[in-house]
Structures are given as structure tokens and as C-alpha cells.
Amino acid sequence: MKKSALLLCVLMSVICLGGLLYGCNNDEGKLYTLEQAYEQGWLSVEDLQQIADGWNGTTAIQNLDALSEKSQKSIKNAFKKKFNSKKEYPNITTDEVKINSYYGTFGDCIVISVVVNSNKIKFDYYFEDKEIGGIFFEDYCGALISVYK
């Protein structure tokens, strides 16, 4: 009985240690819309205004070089994962994911514009004037701007 309890204890310790070493080390982010990020409180009205100024062309957007290679790779992997999880999209590679614009990092949110350059799928983009958090976005297309967190 004591051997069984000891063996069970050792086994549970190994499982917990494995979870700590591998399961909790996942720093892969997810993709959200501007609306979701604002509603969750991750983006403030001031953040939205700065993003809108870049989107609307009233101020220059940030240089893509300001975004680290590691962040760019993580974002591309998140988009690849997002598209490949949908049945209607074939296997998209990270080489087909292109970060067009970098609007800035706000807290732990990276706001970018991303497209998939692939002849495997056809996108129909819809543009409309939109207000988010009281901030105006001209010719807004939610499919072209994302928040990576």
C-alpha cells in the first residue's frame, strides 16, 4: 500500500513538472478585432485614436522594422493557425502571410494590418466608415486590421 502511494505521488509529481515545463510555456498569442480589444479594455480611447490616425492617413504609421522578428513570426504563426483551422481555407503557410502595417504596441496588444498573399483563397473585402469607442475609422475593413495579444 505504501509503495503504491509513493509511486502515485512520484507519478503525479512528474506529470505536474511536465505541465510546468511544457504546458505553461506557451507564449503564443491570439488574434482579436479592434472592437474586441476595446470592449475587453485592452485598448483605450486614446489608443484607438492613435490607431485611427494611422488608418485614416492623418499621421504616419510606425515602421515595420520597429516590430521584432520574434513578434512578426508569432503573428504570422497565429494567422496561419487561424486560417488553417477553417475548413474552407487550404493550408496557408507563414510565407503567404504578410504584415502590411504596424500601428503600434499598446500594453501587450500589437495592432497590425495583415494580408494573406495566396492564390489558394479569394477574399472579398468590405469597406465602410465605422466608429469604435467613439473614434471614427474611414473606409474601415475589420479583415485588414487585427490585434495580436
mmCIF file with all atom_site columns, C-alpha atoms in Angstrom:
data_model
loop_
_atom_site.group_PDB
_atom_site.id
_atom_site.type_symbol
_atom_site.label_atom_id
_atom_site.label_alt_id
_atom_site.label_comp_id
_atom_site.label_asym_id
_atom_site.label_entity_id
_atom_site.label_seq_id
_atom_site.pdbx_PDB_ins_code
_atom_site.Cartn_x
_atom_site.Cartn_y
_atom_site.Cartn_z
_atom_site.occupancy
_atom_site.B_iso_or_equiv
_atom_site.pdbx_formal_charge
_atom_site.auth_seq_id
_atom_site.auth_comp_id
_atom_site.auth_asym_id
_atom_site.auth_atom_id
_atom_site.pdbx_PDB_model_num
ATOM 1   C CA . MET A 1 1   ? 0.000   0.000  0.000   1.00 0.00 ? 1   MET A CA 1
ATOM 2   C CA . LYS A 1 2   ? 2.821   2.388  0.928   1.00 0.00 ? 2   LYS A CA 1
ATOM 3   C CA . LYS A 1 3   ? 4.642   1.558  -2.316  1.00 0.00 ? 3   LYS A CA 1
ATOM 4   C CA . SER A 1 4   ? 1.510   2.287  -4.329  1.00 0.00 ? 4   SER A CA 1
ATOM 5   C CA . ALA A 1 5   ? 1.022   5.630  -2.575  1.00 0.00 ? 5   ALA A CA 1
ATOM 6   C CA . LEU A 1 6   ? 4.683   6.542  -3.132  1.00 0.00 ? 6   LEU A CA 1
ATOM 7   C CA . LEU A 1 7   ? 4.500   5.508  -6.786  1.00 0.00 ? 7   LEU A CA 1
ATOM 8   C CA . LEU A 1 8   ? 1.335   7.547  -7.251  1.00 0.00 ? 8   LEU A CA 1
ATOM 9   C CA . CYS A 1 9   ? 2.984   10.542 -5.590  1.00 0.00 ? 9   CYS A CA 1
ATOM 10  C CA . VAL A 1 10  ? 6.049   10.289 -7.841  1.00 0.00 ? 10  VAL A CA 1
ATOM 11  C CA . LEU A 1 11  ? 3.862   9.892  -10.930 1.00 0.00 ? 11  LEU A CA 1
ATOM 12  C CA . MET A 1 12  ? 1.781   12.961 -10.038 1.00 0.00 ? 12  MET A CA 1
ATOM 13  C CA . SER A 1 13  ? 4.966   14.968 -9.433  1.00 0.00 ? 13  SER A CA 1
ATOM 14  C CA . VAL A 1 14  ? 6.319   14.031 -12.863 1.00 0.00 ? 14  VAL A CA 1
ATOM 15  C CA . ILE A 1 15  ? 3.032   14.978 -14.520 1.00 0.00 ? 15  ILE A CA 1
ATOM 16  C CA . CYS A 1 16  ? 2.903   18.334 -12.704 1.00 0.00 ? 16  CYS A CA 1
ATOM 17  C CA . LEU A 1 17  ? 6.537   19.072 -13.512 1.00 0.00 ? 17  LEU A CA 1
ATOM 18  C CA . GLY A 1 18  ? 5.936   18.232 -17.173 1.00 0.00 ? 18  GLY A CA 1
ATOM 19  C CA . GLY A 1 19  ? 2.996   20.611 -17.236 1.00 0.00 ? 19  GLY A CA 1
ATOM 20  C CA . LEU A 1 20  ? 5.070   23.372 -15.715 1.00 0.00 ? 20  LEU A CA 1
ATOM 21  C CA . LEU A 1 21  ? 7.930   22.873 -18.117 1.00 0.00 ? 21  LEU A CA 1
ATOM 22  C CA . TYR A 1 22  ? 5.955   22.414 -21.308 1.00 0.00 ? 22  TYR A CA 1
ATOM 23  C CA . GLY A 1 23  ? 2.289   23.252 -20.947 1.00 0.00 ? 23  GLY A CA 1
ATOM 24  C CA . CYS A 1 24  ? 2.641   26.628 -19.317 1.00 0.00 ? 24  CYS A CA 1
ATOM 25  C CA . ASN A 1 25  ? 5.494   27.772 -21.508 1.00 0.00 ? 25  ASN A CA 1
ATOM 26  C CA . ASN A 1 26  ? 3.148   28.581 -24.384 1.00 0.00 ? 26  ASN A CA 1
ATOM 27  C CA . ASP A 1 27  ? 3.551   32.265 -25.135 1.00 0.00 ? 27  ASP A CA 1
ATOM 28  C CA . GLU A 1 28  ? 1.613   32.057 -28.396 1.00 0.00 ? 28  GLU A CA 1
ATOM 29  C CA . GLY A 1 29  ? -0.831  34.922 -28.668 1.00 0.00 ? 29  GLY A CA 1
ATOM 30  C CA . LYS A 1 30  ? -4.233  35.120 -30.291 1.00 0.00 ? 30  LYS A CA 1
ATOM 31  C CA . LEU A 1 31  ? -5.867  37.461 -32.769 1.00 0.00 ? 31  LEU A CA 1
ATOM 32  C CA . TYR A 1 32  ? -8.712  39.829 -31.948 1.00 0.00 ? 32  TYR A CA 1
ATOM 33  C CA . THR A 1 33  ? -10.638 42.587 -33.665 1.00 0.00 ? 33  THR A CA 1
ATOM 34  C CA . LEU A 1 34  ? -10.262 46.210 -32.614 1.00 0.00 ? 34  LEU A CA 1
ATOM 35  C CA . GLU A 1 35  ? -13.793 46.046 -31.244 1.00 0.00 ? 35  GLU A CA 1
ATOM 36  C CA . GLN A 1 36  ? -12.998 43.013 -29.092 1.00 0.00 ? 36  GLN A CA 1
ATOM 37  C CA . ALA A 1 37  ? -9.788  44.573 -27.767 1.00 0.00 ? 37  ALA A CA 1
ATOM 38  C CA . TYR A 1 38  ? -11.602 47.814 -26.908 1.00 0.00 ? 38  TYR A CA 1
ATOM 39  C CA . GLU A 1 39  ? -14.560 46.033 -25.272 1.00 0.00 ? 39  GLU A CA 1
ATOM 40  C CA . GLN A 1 40  ? -12.166 43.911 -23.182 1.00 0.00 ? 40  GLN A CA 1
ATOM 41  C CA . GLY A 1 41  ? -10.429 47.091 -22.004 1.00 0.00 ? 41  GLY A CA 1
ATOM 42  C CA . TRP A 1 42  ? -7.130  46.207 -23.664 1.00 0.00 ? 42  TRP A CA 1
ATOM 43  C CA . LEU A 1 43  ? -7.231  49.330 -25.857 1.00 0.00 ? 43  LEU A CA 1
ATOM 44  C CA . SER A 1 44  ? -8.202  52.770 -24.585 1.00 0.00 ? 44  SER A CA 1
ATOM 45  C CA . VAL A 1 45  ? -9.946  55.547 -26.497 1.00 0.00 ? 45  VAL A CA 1
ATOM 46  C CA . GLU A 1 46  ? -6.547  57.247 -26.788 1.00 0.00 ? 46  GLU A CA 1
ATOM 47  C CA . ASP A 1 47  ? -5.075  54.063 -28.273 1.00 0.00 ? 47  ASP A CA 1
ATOM 48  C CA . LEU A 1 48  ? -7.966  53.841 -30.743 1.00 0.00 ? 48  LEU A CA 1
ATOM 49  C CA . GLN A 1 49  ? -7.423  57.476 -31.740 1.00 0.00 ? 49  GLN A CA 1
ATOM 50  C CA . GLN A 1 50  ? -3.751  56.820 -32.469 1.00 0.00 ? 50  GLN A CA 1
ATOM 51  C CA . ILE A 1 51  ? -4.644  53.711 -34.493 1.00 0.00 ? 51  ILE A CA 1
ATOM 52  C CA . ALA A 1 52  ? -7.385  55.599 -36.374 1.00 0.00 ? 52  ALA A CA 1
ATOM 53  C CA . ASP A 1 53  ? -4.986  58.443 -37.187 1.00 0.00 ? 53  ASP A CA 1
ATOM 54  C CA . GLY A 1 54  ? -2.686  55.909 -38.829 1.00 0.00 ? 54  GLY A CA 1
ATOM 55  C CA . TRP A 1 55  ? -5.543  54.049 -40.538 1.00 0.00 ? 55  TRP A CA 1
ATOM 56  C CA . ASN A 1 56  ? -7.144  57.265 -41.797 1.00 0.00 ? 56  ASN A CA 1
ATOM 57  C CA . GLY A 1 57  ? -3.800  58.575 -43.035 1.00 0.00 ? 57  GLY A CA 1
ATOM 58  C CA . THR A 1 58  ? -3.700  61.671 -40.825 1.00 0.00 ? 58  THR A CA 1
ATOM 59  C CA . THR A 1 59  ? -0.414  60.539 -39.201 1.00 0.00 ? 59  THR A CA 1
ATOM 60  C CA . ALA A 1 60  ? 2.318   58.198 -40.300 1.00 0.00 ? 60  ALA A CA 1
ATOM 61  C CA . ILE A 1 61  ? 2.103   54.632 -39.103 1.00 0.00 ? 61  ILE A CA 1
ATOM 62  C CA . GLN A 1 62  ? 5.080   53.047 -37.391 1.00 0.00 ? 62  GLN A CA 1
ATOM 63  C CA . ASN A 1 63  ? 7.906   51.471 -39.306 1.00 0.00 ? 63  ASN A CA 1
ATOM 64  C CA . LEU A 1 64  ? 7.510   47.708 -39.575 1.00 0.00 ? 64  LEU A CA 1
ATOM 65  C CA . ASP A 1 65  ? 11.181  47.375 -38.590 1.00 0.00 ? 65  ASP A CA 1
ATOM 66  C CA . ALA A 1 66  ? 10.158  48.539 -35.100 1.00 0.00 ? 66  ALA A CA 1
ATOM 67  C CA . LEU A 1 67  ? 8.351   45.219 -34.678 1.00 0.00 ? 67  LEU A CA 1
ATOM 68  C CA . SER A 1 68  ? 10.781  42.475 -33.611 1.00 0.00 ? 68  SER A CA 1
ATOM 69  C CA . GLU A 1 69  ? 11.377  39.448 -35.814 1.00 0.00 ? 69  GLU A CA 1
ATOM 70  C CA . LYS A 1 70  ? 10.111  37.246 -32.974 1.00 0.00 ? 70  LYS A CA 1
ATOM 71  C CA . SER A 1 71  ? 6.825   39.214 -32.806 1.00 0.00 ? 71  SER A CA 1
ATOM 72  C CA . GLN A 1 72  ? 6.437   39.116 -36.589 1.00 0.00 ? 72  GLN A CA 1
ATOM 73  C CA . LYS A 1 73  ? 6.970   35.354 -36.595 1.00 0.00 ? 73  LYS A CA 1
ATOM 74  C CA . SER A 1 74  ? 4.461   34.863 -33.761 1.00 0.00 ? 74  SER A CA 1
ATOM 75  C CA . ILE A 1 75  ? 1.856   36.999 -35.555 1.00 0.00 ? 75  ILE A CA 1
ATOM 76  C CA . LYS A 1 76  ? 2.326   35.105 -38.821 1.00 0.00 ? 76  LYS A CA 1
ATOM 77  C CA . ASN A 1 77  ? 2.006   31.783 -36.985 1.00 0.00 ? 77  ASN A CA 1
ATOM 78  C CA . ALA A 1 78  ? -1.219  32.978 -35.318 1.00 0.00 ? 78  ALA A CA 1
ATOM 79  C CA . PHE A 1 79  ? -2.693  33.949 -38.708 1.00 0.00 ? 79  PHE A CA 1
ATOM 80  C CA . LYS A 1 80  ? -1.601  30.650 -40.227 1.00 0.00 ? 80  LYS A CA 1
ATOM 81  C CA . LYS A 1 81  ? -3.239  28.791 -37.343 1.00 0.00 ? 81  LYS A CA 1
ATOM 82  C CA . LYS A 1 82  ? -6.410  30.891 -37.650 1.00 0.00 ? 82  LYS A CA 1
ATOM 83  C CA . PHE A 1 83  ? -6.799  30.247 -41.375 1.00 0.00 ? 83  PHE A CA 1
ATOM 84  C CA . ASN A 1 84  ? -5.807  26.589 -41.283 1.00 0.00 ? 84  ASN A CA 1
ATOM 85  C CA . SER A 1 85  ? -8.403  25.913 -38.581 1.00 0.00 ? 85  SER A CA 1
ATOM 86  C CA . LYS A 1 86  ? -11.195 26.798 -41.031 1.00 0.00 ? 86  LYS A CA 1
ATOM 87  C CA . LYS A 1 87  ? -12.425 24.092 -43.383 1.00 0.00 ? 87  LYS A CA 1
ATOM 88  C CA . GLU A 1 88  ? -12.936 26.431 -46.330 1.00 0.00 ? 88  GLU A CA 1
ATOM 89  C CA . TYR A 1 89  ? -9.291  27.537 -46.379 1.00 0.00 ? 89  TYR A CA 1
ATOM 90  C CA . PRO A 1 90  ? -6.498  25.279 -47.602 1.00 0.00 ? 90  PRO A CA 1
ATOM 91  C CA . ASN A 1 91  ? -3.156  25.056 -45.875 1.00 0.00 ? 91  ASN A CA 1
ATOM 92  C CA . ILE A 1 92  ? -1.730  28.572 -45.656 1.00 0.00 ? 92  ILE A CA 1
ATOM 93  C CA . THR A 1 93  ? 1.976   28.937 -44.956 1.00 0.00 ? 93  THR A CA 1
ATOM 94  C CA . THR A 1 94  ? 3.655   31.688 -42.957 1.00 0.00 ? 94  THR A CA 1
ATOM 95  C CA . ASP A 1 95  ? 5.393   32.735 -46.198 1.00 0.00 ? 95  ASP A CA 1
ATOM 96  C CA . GLU A 1 96  ? 1.956   33.662 -47.562 1.00 0.00 ? 96  GLU A CA 1
ATOM 97  C CA . VAL A 1 97  ? 1.153   35.848 -44.539 1.00 0.00 ? 97  VAL A CA 1
ATOM 98  C CA . LYS A 1 98  ? 2.327   39.431 -44.966 1.00 0.00 ? 98  LYS A CA 1
ATOM 99  C CA . ILE A 1 99  ? 2.275   42.135 -42.310 1.00 0.00 ? 99  ILE A CA 1
ATOM 100 C CA . ASN A 1 100 ? 1.458   45.300 -44.248 1.00 0.00 ? 100 ASN A CA 1
ATOM 101 C CA . SER A 1 101 ? 1.342   47.864 -41.473 1.00 0.00 ? 101 SER A CA 1
ATOM 102 C CA . TYR A 1 102 ? 2.260   48.215 -37.838 1.00 0.00 ? 102 TYR A CA 1
ATOM 103 C CA . TYR A 1 103 ? 0.083   50.673 -35.899 1.00 0.00 ? 103 TYR A CA 1
ATOM 104 C CA . GLY A 1 104 ? 1.881   50.239 -32.604 1.00 0.00 ? 104 GLY A CA 1
ATOM 105 C CA . THR A 1 105 ? 2.057   48.262 -29.406 1.00 0.00 ? 105 THR A CA 1
ATOM 106 C CA . PHE A 1 106 ? -0.403  49.271 -26.704 1.00 0.00 ? 106 PHE A CA 1
ATOM 107 C CA . GLY A 1 107 ? 0.265   47.477 -23.449 1.00 0.00 ? 107 GLY A CA 1
ATOM 108 C CA . ASP A 1 108 ? 0.547   43.850 -24.540 1.00 0.00 ? 108 ASP A CA 1
ATOM 109 C CA . CYS A 1 109 ? -1.502  44.364 -27.721 1.00 0.00 ? 109 CYS A CA 1
ATOM 110 C CA . ILE A 1 110 ? 0.194   44.655 -31.107 1.00 0.00 ? 110 ILE A CA 1
ATOM 111 C CA . VAL A 1 111 ? -2.010  46.287 -33.748 1.00 0.00 ? 111 VAL A CA 1
ATOM 112 C CA . ILE A 1 112 ? -1.179  45.321 -37.319 1.00 0.00 ? 112 ILE A CA 1
ATOM 113 C CA . SER A 1 113 ? -2.621  45.093 -40.797 1.00 0.00 ? 113 SER A CA 1
ATOM 114 C CA . VAL A 1 114 ? -2.105  41.662 -42.330 1.00 0.00 ? 114 VAL A CA 1
ATOM 115 C CA . VAL A 1 115 ? -2.947  40.124 -45.692 1.00 0.00 ? 115 VAL A CA 1
ATOM 116 C CA . VAL A 1 116 ? -2.631  36.597 -46.998 1.00 0.00 ? 116 VAL A CA 1
ATOM 117 C CA . ASN A 1 117 ? -0.929  36.554 -50.385 1.00 0.00 ? 117 ASN A CA 1
ATOM 118 C CA . SER A 1 118 ? -2.218  33.278 -51.710 1.00 0.00 ? 118 SER A CA 1
ATOM 119 C CA . ASN A 1 119 ? -3.962  32.214 -54.877 1.00 0.00 ? 119 ASN A CA 1
ATOM 120 C CA . LYS A 1 120 ? -5.484  29.367 -52.839 1.00 0.00 ? 120 LYS A CA 1
ATOM 121 C CA . ILE A 1 121 ? -8.220  31.599 -51.476 1.00 0.00 ? 121 ILE A CA 1
ATOM 122 C CA . LYS A 1 122 ? -10.149 34.648 -52.597 1.00 0.00 ? 122 LYS A CA 1
ATOM 123 C CA . PHE A 1 123 ? -11.118 37.322 -50.126 1.00 0.00 ? 123 PHE A CA 1
ATOM 124 C CA . ASP A 1 124 ? -13.962 39.754 -50.562 1.00 0.00 ? 124 ASP A CA 1
ATOM 125 C CA . TYR A 1 125 ? -13.100 42.816 -48.507 1.00 0.00 ? 125 TYR A CA 1
ATOM 126 C CA . TYR A 1 126 ? -15.878 45.124 -47.384 1.00 0.00 ? 126 TYR A CA 1
ATOM 127 C CA . PHE A 1 127 ? -15.035 48.717 -46.503 1.00 0.00 ? 127 PHE A CA 1
ATOM 128 C CA . GLU A 1 128 ? -17.271 51.045 -44.520 1.00 0.00 ? 128 GLU A CA 1
ATOM 129 C CA . ASP A 1 129 ? -16.936 54.067 -42.297 1.00 0.00 ? 129 ASP A CA 1
ATOM 130 C CA . LYS A 1 130 ? -17.006 52.796 -38.741 1.00 0.00 ? 130 LYS A CA 1
ATOM 131 C CA . GLU A 1 131 ? -16.975 54.149 -35.212 1.00 0.00 ? 131 GLU A CA 1
ATOM 132 C CA . ILE A 1 132 ? -15.293 52.196 -32.422 1.00 0.00 ? 132 ILE A CA 1
ATOM 133 C CA . GLY A 1 133 ? -15.314 53.627 -28.914 1.00 0.00 ? 133 GLY A CA 1
ATOM 134 C CA . GLY A 1 134 ? -16.431 56.971 -30.333 1.00 0.00 ? 134 GLY A CA 1
ATOM 135 C CA . ILE A 1 135 ? -13.432 57.092 -32.704 1.00 0.00 ? 135 ILE A CA 1
ATOM 136 C CA . PHE A 1 136 ? -14.020 57.361 -36.461 1.00 0.00 ? 136 PHE A CA 1
ATOM 137 C CA . PHE A 1 137 ? -12.318 54.948 -38.899 1.00 0.00 ? 137 PHE A CA 1
ATOM 138 C CA . GLU A 1 138 ? -12.693 55.902 -42.563 1.00 0.00 ? 138 GLU A CA 1
ATOM 139 C CA . ASP A 1 139 ? -13.133 53.032 -45.052 1.00 0.00 ? 139 ASP A CA 1
ATOM 140 C CA . TYR A 1 140 ? -12.639 50.544 -42.228 1.00 0.00 ? 140 TYR A CA 1
ATOM 141 C CA . CYS A 1 141 ? -12.185 46.871 -43.024 1.00 0.00 ? 141 CYS A CA 1
ATOM 142 C CA . GLY A 1 142 ? -12.079 44.639 -39.971 1.00 0.00 ? 142 GLY A CA 1
ATOM 143 C CA . ALA A 1 143 ? -10.468 41.847 -42.000 1.00 0.00 ? 143 ALA A CA 1
ATOM 144 C CA . LEU A 1 144 ? -7.395  44.008 -42.639 1.00 0.00 ? 144 LEU A CA 1
ATOM 145 C CA . ILE A 1 145 ? -6.588  45.203 -39.120 1.00 0.00 ? 145 ILE A CA 1
ATOM 146 C CA . SER A 1 146 ? -6.036  42.922 -36.164 1.00 0.00 ? 146 SER A CA 1
ATOM 147 C CA . VAL A 1 147 ? -4.913  42.955 -32.559 1.00 0.00 ? 147 VAL A CA 1
ATOM 148 C CA . TYR A 1 148 ? -2.398  40.331 -31.520 1.00 0.00 ? 148 TYR A CA 1
ATOM 149 C CA . LYS A 1 149 ? -2.336  39.667 -27.772 1.00 0.00 ? 149 LYS A CA 1
#
